Amino acid sequence: MPRTPVQPHPLAQYADRIDPGKVYTLRQLAELLELAPSSVSGMARYGWLPGSRMKPHRRGGRTYTWTGKQLRRLAGRPIKVQFDHERYAPTTLYRVGCRCPACVQAHSEDSRARKRSLAEDAFPEEKRARLVALVEDATPVAEAAAEVGVTVGEVYGRATWDALFAEELDEAAWSLCVLGQADPGCSTASGYRGKPGGTSPRPACRGTGCREWRRAASQLERAEAAAA
């Protein structure tokens, strides 16, 4: 039998962000709750968001709306939730307290998809292609990122999950190699750190070989720290 515990309303933690003078559409409420519109629609159908009105949508059909005052009141009302996986979407159940493996996985996938969608908006394909071209011309990644209007974090963050972009960036970044791929110092600590002083100073290298050395060294350091 599904359990029916009392839980804070999903709106509770967002109450201070609700404008009491505003009218919220379903999509606007979904953005506020950081949920898919389908999940908010489910909440409305299941009675968690009473008091809504239906109004014509500009693209046809009808949509739910709520006043900010209504949402503020609802935020203060706890709800009884059935963790009924046949009736409710896993992402919705996660939002109201279910932590079963299926709901946790659905929440993780939904969060990842939402973050990647935002990442795509901030760093679309045309910007990625331009950045790669700049790096191929020996422009440091930080400068190339600034040129196309993104941060270094967005560049390397994208590379952690976009294998194609990571490969293109690595290939382009060989142009940043200070010593040259054939030099014994390439892909070493010495190459990565450079030589700021002495008779033959050399800048720190951020070419692909030295970055790969730094990446492997960091992984080893983390593994040793975890084992200690």
PDB file of C-alpha atoms in Angstrom:
ATOM      1  CA  MET A   1       0.000   0.000   0.000  1.00  0.00           C
ATOM      2  CA  PRO A   2       1.319   3.492  -0.778  1.00  0.00           C
ATOM      3  CA  ARG A   3       2.273   5.577   2.240  1.00  0.00           C
ATOM      4  CA  THR A   4       0.579   8.923   2.860  1.00  0.00           C
ATOM      5  CA  PRO A   5       2.965  11.032   4.966  1.00  0.00           C
ATOM      6  CA  VAL A   6       2.435  14.739   5.537  1.00  0.00           C
ATOM      7  CA  GLN A   7       5.031  16.793   3.688  1.00  0.00           C
ATOM      8  CA  PRO A   8       5.716  20.515   3.287  1.00  0.00           C
ATOM      9  CA  HIS A   9       4.121  21.835   0.143  1.00  0.00           C
ATOM     10  CA  PRO A  10       6.497  21.841  -2.865  1.00  0.00           C
ATOM     11  CA  LEU A  11       6.069  25.624  -2.953  1.00  0.00           C
ATOM     12  CA  ALA A  12       7.235  26.071   0.642  1.00  0.00           C
ATOM     13  CA  GLN A  13      10.939  26.563  -0.051  1.00  0.00           C
ATOM     14  CA  TYR A  14      10.147  28.990  -2.882  1.00  0.00           C
ATOM     15  CA  ALA A  15       7.601  31.128  -1.012  1.00  0.00           C
ATOM     16  CA  ASP A  16       9.924  34.117  -0.656  1.00  0.00           C
ATOM     17  CA  ARG A  17      10.403  34.183  -4.431  1.00  0.00           C
ATOM     18  CA  ILE A  18       6.687  34.345  -5.224  1.00  0.00           C
ATOM     19  CA  ASP A  19       5.451  37.807  -6.210  1.00  0.00           C
ATOM     20  CA  PRO A  20       1.978  38.195  -4.654  1.00  0.00           C
ATOM     21  CA  GLY A  21       1.000  40.746  -7.297  1.00  0.00           C
ATOM     22  CA  LYS A  22       1.846  38.519 -10.248  1.00  0.00           C
ATOM     23  CA  VAL A  23      -0.226  35.987 -12.182  1.00  0.00           C
ATOM     24  CA  TYR A  24       1.752  32.811 -12.875  1.00  0.00           C
ATOM     25  CA  THR A  25       1.261  30.538 -15.845  1.00  0.00           C
ATOM     26  CA  LEU A  26       2.034  26.852 -15.592  1.00  0.00           C
ATOM     27  CA  ARG A  27       5.357  27.333 -17.372  1.00  0.00           C
ATOM     28  CA  GLN A  28       6.348  30.226 -15.108  1.00  0.00           C
ATOM     29  CA  LEU A  29       5.499  28.151 -12.053  1.00  0.00           C
ATOM     30  CA  ALA A  30       7.553  25.267 -13.439  1.00  0.00           C
ATOM     31  CA  GLU A  31      10.546  27.605 -13.820  1.00  0.00           C
ATOM     32  CA  LEU A  32      10.083  28.786 -10.238  1.00  0.00           C
ATOM     33  CA  LEU A  33       9.992  25.209  -8.932  1.00  0.00           C
ATOM     34  CA  GLU A  34      12.771  24.060 -11.281  1.00  0.00           C
ATOM     35  CA  LEU A  35      10.516  21.314 -12.589  1.00  0.00           C
ATOM     36  CA  ALA A  36       9.293  20.223 -15.980  1.00  0.00           C
ATOM     37  CA  PRO A  37       5.918  21.763 -16.925  1.00  0.00           C
ATOM     38  CA  SER A  38       4.460  18.248 -17.096  1.00  0.00           C
ATOM     39  CA  SER A  39       5.284  17.725 -13.409  1.00  0.00           C
ATOM     40  CA  VAL A  40       3.520  20.951 -12.420  1.00  0.00           C
ATOM     41  CA  SER A  41       0.568  19.983 -14.585  1.00  0.00           C
ATOM     42  CA  GLY A  42       0.463  16.702 -12.676  1.00  0.00           C
ATOM     43  CA  MET A  43       0.464  18.574  -9.370  1.00  0.00           C
ATOM     44  CA  ALA A  44      -2.512  20.599 -10.558  1.00  0.00           C
ATOM     45  CA  ARG A  45      -4.414  17.509 -11.700  1.00  0.00           C
ATOM     46  CA  TYR A  46      -3.752  15.716  -8.432  1.00  0.00           C
ATOM     47  CA  GLY A  47      -5.066  18.603  -6.349  1.00  0.00           C
ATOM     48  CA  TRP A  48      -1.811  19.970  -4.958  1.00  0.00           C
ATOM     49  CA  LEU A  49      -2.374  23.374  -6.598  1.00  0.00           C
ATOM     50  CA  PRO A  50      -6.070  24.145  -6.094  1.00  0.00           C
ATOM     51  CA  GLY A  51      -7.632  27.468  -7.019  1.00  0.00           C
ATOM     52  CA  SER A  52      -6.167  27.685 -10.495  1.00  0.00           C
ATOM     53  CA  ARG A  53      -7.959  29.258 -13.413  1.00  0.00           C
ATOM     54  CA  MET A  54      -7.850  28.170 -16.999  1.00  0.00           C
ATOM     55  CA  LYS A  55      -7.216  30.753 -19.684  1.00  0.00           C
ATOM     56  CA  PRO A  56      -6.692  30.482 -23.454  1.00  0.00           C
ATOM     57  CA  HIS A  57      -3.091  29.961 -24.502  1.00  0.00           C
ATOM     58  CA  ARG A  58      -1.784  32.212 -27.271  1.00  0.00           C
ATOM     59  CA  ARG A  59      -0.783  29.143 -29.279  1.00  0.00           C
ATOM     60  CA  GLY A  60      -4.130  27.449 -28.831  1.00  0.00           C
ATOM     61  CA  GLY A  61      -5.643  25.341 -26.094  1.00  0.00           C
ATOM     62  CA  ARG A  62      -5.851  26.395 -22.465  1.00  0.00           C
ATOM     63  CA  THR A  63      -3.381  26.732 -19.626  1.00  0.00           C
ATOM     64  CA  TYR A  64      -3.481  26.926 -15.838  1.00  0.00           C
ATOM     65  CA  THR A  65      -2.851  30.230 -14.058  1.00  0.00           C
ATOM     66  CA  TRP A  66      -2.498  31.135 -10.378  1.00  0.00           C
ATOM     67  CA  THR A  67      -2.176  34.448  -8.605  1.00  0.00           C
ATOM     68  CA  GLY A  68       0.877  35.010  -6.463  1.00  0.00           C
ATOM     69  CA  LYS A  69      -1.377  35.397  -3.415  1.00  0.00           C
ATOM     70  CA  GLN A  70      -2.853  31.949  -4.026  1.00  0.00           C
ATOM     71  CA  LEU A  71       0.573  30.394  -4.343  1.00  0.00           C
ATOM     72  CA  ARG A  72       1.789  32.096  -1.167  1.00  0.00           C
ATOM     73  CA  ARG A  73      -1.166  30.628   0.739  1.00  0.00           C
ATOM     74  CA  LEU A  74      -0.622  27.176  -0.739  1.00  0.00           C
ATOM     75  CA  ALA A  75       3.060  27.289   0.188  1.00  0.00           C
ATOM     76  CA  GLY A  76       2.091  27.356   3.850  1.00  0.00           C
ATOM     77  CA  ARG A  77      -0.174  24.322   3.643  1.00  0.00           C
ATOM     78  CA  PRO A  78       1.356  20.889   4.182  1.00  0.00           C
ATOM     79  CA  ILE A  79       0.070  18.169   1.901  1.00  0.00           C
ATOM     80  CA  LYS A  80      -0.531  14.463   2.244  1.00  0.00           C
ATOM     81  CA  VAL A  81       1.333  12.708  -0.490  1.00  0.00           C
ATOM     82  CA  GLN A  82       0.866   9.176  -1.688  1.00  0.00           C
ATOM     83  CA  PHE A  83       4.157   7.835  -2.917  1.00  0.00           C
ATOM     84  CA  ASP A  84       2.191   6.040  -5.594  1.00  0.00           C
ATOM     85  CA  HIS A  85       4.521   5.380  -8.499  1.00  0.00           C
ATOM     86  CA  GLU A  86       1.734   4.300 -10.789  1.00  0.00           C
ATOM     87  CA  ARG A  87       0.021   7.654 -10.458  1.00  0.00           C
ATOM     88  CA  TYR A  88       2.769  10.230  -9.946  1.00  0.00           C
ATOM     89  CA  ALA A  89       5.850  11.044 -12.004  1.00  0.00           C
ATOM     90  CA  PRO A  90       9.126  10.079 -10.269  1.00  0.00           C
ATOM     91  CA  THR A  91      10.457  13.649 -10.501  1.00  0.00           C
ATOM     92  CA  THR A  92       7.324  14.920  -8.783  1.00  0.00           C
ATOM     93  CA  LEU A  93       7.561  12.317  -6.028  1.00  0.00           C
ATOM     94  CA  TYR A  94      11.207  13.198  -5.460  1.00  0.00           C
ATOM     95  CA  ARG A  95      10.246  16.842  -5.023  1.00  0.00           C
ATOM     96  CA  VAL A  96       7.834  15.933  -2.232  1.00  0.00           C
ATOM     97  CA  GLY A  97      10.117  13.557  -0.388  1.00  0.00           C
ATOM     98  CA  CYS A  98      10.386  10.147  -2.047  1.00  0.00           C
ATOM     99  CA  ARG A  99      13.971   8.910  -2.164  1.00  0.00           C
ATOM    100  CA  CYS A 100      13.531   5.492  -3.707  1.00  0.00           C
ATOM    101  CA  PRO A 101      16.146   4.572  -6.353  1.00  0.00           C
ATOM    102  CA  ALA A 102      13.746   5.239  -9.237  1.00  0.00           C
ATOM    103  CA  CYS A 103      12.853   8.734  -8.024  1.00  0.00           C
ATOM    104  CA  VAL A 104      16.447   9.633  -7.204  1.00  0.00           C
ATOM    105  CA  GLN A 105      17.559   8.509 -10.660  1.00  0.00           C
ATOM    106  CA  ALA A 106      14.736  10.420 -12.357  1.00  0.00           C
ATOM    107  CA  HIS A 107      15.610  13.558 -10.405  1.00  0.00           C
ATOM    108  CA  SER A 108      19.287  13.221 -11.324  1.00  0.00           C
ATOM    109  CA  GLU A 109      18.482  12.756 -14.994  1.00  0.00           C
ATOM    110  CA  ASP A 110      16.051  15.678 -14.978  1.00  0.00           C
ATOM    111  CA  SER A 111      18.581  17.944 -13.255  1.00  0.00           C
ATOM    112  CA  ARG A 112      21.325  16.913 -15.652  1.00  0.00           C
ATOM    113  CA  ALA A 113      19.115  17.518 -18.682  1.00  0.00           C
ATOM    114  CA  ARG A 114      18.083  20.933 -17.373  1.00  0.00           C
ATOM    115  CA  LYS A 115      21.682  21.964 -16.678  1.00  0.00           C
ATOM    116  CA  ARG A 116      22.811  20.790 -20.093  1.00  0.00           C
ATOM    117  CA  SER A 117      19.993  22.692 -21.742  1.00  0.00           C
ATOM    118  CA  LEU A 118      21.137  25.846 -19.959  1.00  0.00           C
ATOM    119  CA  ALA A 119      24.727  25.083 -20.949  1.00  0.00           C
ATOM    120  CA  GLU A 120      23.674  24.747 -24.587  1.00  0.00           C
ATOM    121  CA  ASP A 121      21.923  28.117 -24.440  1.00  0.00           C
ATOM    122  CA  ALA A 122      25.015  29.787 -22.976  1.00  0.00           C
ATOM    123  CA  PHE A 123      27.561  28.015 -25.183  1.00  0.00           C
ATOM    124  CA  PRO A 124      25.856  26.983 -28.444  1.00  0.00           C
ATOM    125  CA  GLU A 125      27.447  25.173 -31.356  1.00  0.00           C
ATOM    126  CA  GLU A 126      28.487  28.292 -33.254  1.00  0.00           C
ATOM    127  CA  LYS A 127      30.369  29.634 -30.228  1.00  0.00           C
ATOM    128  CA  ARG A 128      32.047  26.278 -29.678  1.00  0.00           C
ATOM    129  CA  ALA A 129      33.201  26.137 -33.290  1.00  0.00           C
ATOM    130  CA  ARG A 130      34.576  29.672 -33.074  1.00  0.00           C
ATOM    131  CA  LEU A 131      36.418  28.927 -29.839  1.00  0.00           C
ATOM    132  CA  VAL A 132      38.004  25.789 -31.285  1.00  0.00           C
ATOM    133  CA  ALA A 133      39.126  27.760 -34.343  1.00  0.00           C
ATOM    134  CA  LEU A 134      40.715  30.418 -32.142  1.00  0.00           C
ATOM    135  CA  VAL A 135      42.550  27.814 -30.072  1.00  0.00           C
ATOM    136  CA  GLU A 136      43.774  26.125 -33.256  1.00  0.00           C
ATOM    137  CA  ASP A 137      45.338  29.494 -34.106  1.00  0.00           C
ATOM    138  CA  ALA A 138      47.265  29.364 -30.800  1.00  0.00           C
ATOM    139  CA  THR A 139      44.929  31.615 -28.833  1.00  0.00           C
ATOM    140  CA  PRO A 140      45.000  30.552 -25.157  1.00  0.00           C
ATOM    141  CA  VAL A 141      41.736  28.997 -24.034  1.00  0.00           C
ATOM    142  CA  ALA A 142      41.008  31.765 -21.521  1.00  0.00           C
ATOM    143  CA  GLU A 143      41.429  34.437 -24.195  1.00  0.00           C
ATOM    144  CA  ALA A 144      39.409  32.463 -26.725  1.00  0.00           C
ATOM    145  CA  ALA A 145      36.626  32.010 -24.176  1.00  0.00           C
ATOM    146  CA  ALA A 146      36.513  35.741 -23.493  1.00  0.00           C
ATOM    147  CA  GLU A 147      36.474  36.418 -27.228  1.00  0.00           C
ATOM    148  CA  VAL A 148      33.350  34.304 -27.782  1.00  0.00           C
ATOM    149  CA  GLY A 149      31.652  35.481 -24.590  1.00  0.00           C
ATOM    150  CA  VAL A 150      31.859  32.469 -22.279  1.00  0.00           C
ATOM    151  CA  THR A 151      33.866  31.608 -19.177  1.00  0.00           C
ATOM    152  CA  VAL A 152      36.738  29.145 -18.937  1.00  0.00           C
ATOM    153  CA  GLY A 153      34.563  27.156 -16.538  1.00  0.00           C
ATOM    154  CA  GLU A 154      31.873  26.845 -19.195  1.00  0.00           C
ATOM    155  CA  VAL A 155      34.454  25.647 -21.707  1.00  0.00           C
ATOM    156  CA  TYR A 156      35.998  22.943 -19.549  1.00  0.00           C
ATOM    157  CA  GLY A 157      32.677  22.145 -17.911  1.00  0.00           C
ATOM    158  CA  ARG A 158      31.247  21.334 -21.327  1.00  0.00           C
ATOM    159  CA  ALA A 159      34.269  19.193 -22.102  1.00  0.00           C
ATOM    160  CA  THR A 160      33.576  16.963 -19.090  1.00  0.00           C
ATOM    161  CA  TRP A 161      30.378  15.597 -20.634  1.00  0.00           C
ATOM    162  CA  ASP A 162      30.507  16.461 -24.335  1.00  0.00           C
ATOM    163  CA  ALA A 163      33.014  13.947 -25.699  1.00  0.00           C
ATOM    164  CA  LEU A 164      33.019  15.376 -29.226  1.00  0.00           C
ATOM    165  CA  PHE A 165      33.743  18.909 -28.028  1.00  0.00           C
ATOM    166  CA  ALA A 166      36.407  17.620 -25.632  1.00  0.00           C
ATOM    167  CA  GLU A 167      38.149  15.826 -28.494  1.00  0.00           C
ATOM    168  CA  GLU A 168      37.996  18.902 -30.734  1.00  0.00           C
ATOM    169  CA  LEU A 169      39.350  21.113 -27.955  1.00  0.00           C
ATOM    170  CA  ASP A 170      42.184  18.716 -27.150  1.00  0.00           C
ATOM    171  CA  GLU A 171      43.166  18.498 -30.799  1.00  0.00           C
ATOM    172  CA  ALA A 172      43.109  22.279 -31.173  1.00  0.00           C
ATOM    173  CA  ALA A 173      45.055  22.875 -27.962  1.00  0.00           C
ATOM    174  CA  TRP A 174      48.155  21.109 -29.266  1.00  0.00           C
ATOM    175  CA  SER A 175      48.808  24.485 -30.895  1.00  0.00           C
ATOM    176  CA  LEU A 176      49.441  25.871 -27.395  1.00  0.00           C
ATOM    177  CA  CYS A 177      52.312  23.482 -26.724  1.00  0.00           C
ATOM    178  CA  VAL A 178      55.348  25.486 -25.587  1.00  0.00           C
ATOM    179  CA  LEU A 179      58.054  22.860 -26.067  1.00  0.00           C
ATOM    180  CA  GLY A 180      56.612  20.904 -28.982  1.00  0.00           C
ATOM    181  CA  GLN A 181      55.237  17.370 -28.959  1.00  0.00           C
ATOM    182  CA  ALA A 182      58.611  15.820 -29.807  1.00  0.00           C
ATOM    183  CA  ASP A 183      60.412  17.460 -26.874  1.00  0.00           C
ATOM    184  CA  PRO A 184      61.102  15.152 -23.890  1.00  0.00           C
ATOM    185  CA  GLY A 185      59.698  17.829 -21.589  1.00  0.00           C
ATOM    186  CA  CYS A 186      56.289  17.728 -23.251  1.00  0.00           C
ATOM    187  CA  SER A 187      53.571  16.203 -21.066  1.00  0.00           C
ATOM    188  CA  THR A 188      55.653  16.497 -17.889  1.00  0.00           C
ATOM    189  CA  ALA A 189      55.515  18.463 -14.657  1.00  0.00           C
ATOM    190  CA  SER A 190      58.359  20.645 -15.897  1.00  0.00           C
ATOM    191  CA  GLY A 191      56.523  21.455 -19.099  1.00  0.00           C
ATOM    192  CA  TYR A 192      53.274  22.216 -17.315  1.00  0.00           C
ATOM    193  CA  ARG A 193      54.868  24.479 -14.707  1.00  0.00           C
ATOM    194  CA  GLY A 194      57.264  26.248 -17.045  1.00  0.00           C
ATOM    195  CA  LYS A 195      60.476  27.949 -16.007  1.00  0.00           C
ATOM    196  CA  PRO A 196      59.820  31.522 -14.902  1.00  0.00           C
ATOM    197  CA  GLY A 197      63.425  32.398 -14.046  1.00  0.00           C
ATOM    198  CA  GLY A 198      66.990  31.608 -15.031  1.00  0.00           C
ATOM    199  CA  THR A 199      68.845  32.191 -18.245  1.00  0.00           C
ATOM    200  CA  SER A 200      66.222  30.455 -20.386  1.00  0.00           C
ATOM    201  CA  PRO A 201      62.808  31.303 -18.946  1.00  0.00           C
ATOM    202  CA  ARG A 202      59.839  29.426 -20.340  1.00  0.00           C
ATOM    203  CA  PRO A 203      56.123  30.043 -19.779  1.00  0.00           C
ATOM    204  CA  ALA A 204      53.884  27.423 -18.254  1.00  0.00           C
ATOM    205  CA  CYS A 205      52.421  25.168 -20.924  1.00  0.00           C
ATOM    206  CA  ARG A 206      48.695  24.667 -21.302  1.00  0.00           C
ATOM    207  CA  GLY A 207      48.879  22.607 -24.452  1.00  0.00           C
ATOM    208  CA  THR A 208      47.068  19.290 -24.637  1.00  0.00           C
ATOM    209  CA  GLY A 209      50.018  17.132 -23.605  1.00  0.00           C
ATOM    210  CA  CYS A 210      50.757  19.080 -20.437  1.00  0.00           C
ATOM    211  CA  ARG A 211      47.076  19.398 -19.543  1.00  0.00           C
ATOM    212  CA  GLU A 212      46.756  15.624 -19.865  1.00  0.00           C
ATOM    213  CA  TRP A 213      49.713  15.237 -17.504  1.00  0.00           C
ATOM    214  CA  ARG A 214      48.059  17.590 -14.998  1.00  0.00           C
ATOM    215  CA  ARG A 215      44.752  15.733 -15.326  1.00  0.00           C
ATOM    216  CA  ALA A 216      46.377  12.362 -14.619  1.00  0.00           C
ATOM    217  CA  ALA A 217      48.371  13.807 -11.725  1.00  0.00           C
ATOM    218  CA  SER A 218      45.222  15.257 -10.178  1.00  0.00           C
ATOM    219  CA  GLN A 219      43.418  11.930 -10.457  1.00  0.00           C
ATOM    220  CA  LEU A 220      46.336  10.187  -8.751  1.00  0.00           C
ATOM    221  CA  GLU A 221      46.413  12.787  -5.977  1.00  0.00           C
ATOM    222  CA  ARG A 222      42.695  12.337  -5.332  1.00  0.00           C
ATOM    223  CA  ALA A 223      43.020   8.554  -5.289  1.00  0.00           C
ATOM    224  CA  GLU A 224      45.904   8.716  -2.808  1.00  0.00           C
ATOM    225  CA  ALA A 225      43.992  11.146  -0.595  1.00  0.00           C
ATOM    226  CA  ALA A 226      40.937   8.876  -0.602  1.00  0.00           C
ATOM    227  CA  ALA A 227      43.050   5.851   0.302  1.00  0.00           C
ATOM    228  CA  ALA A 228      44.856   7.638   3.150  1.00  0.00           C
TER     229      ALA A 228
END
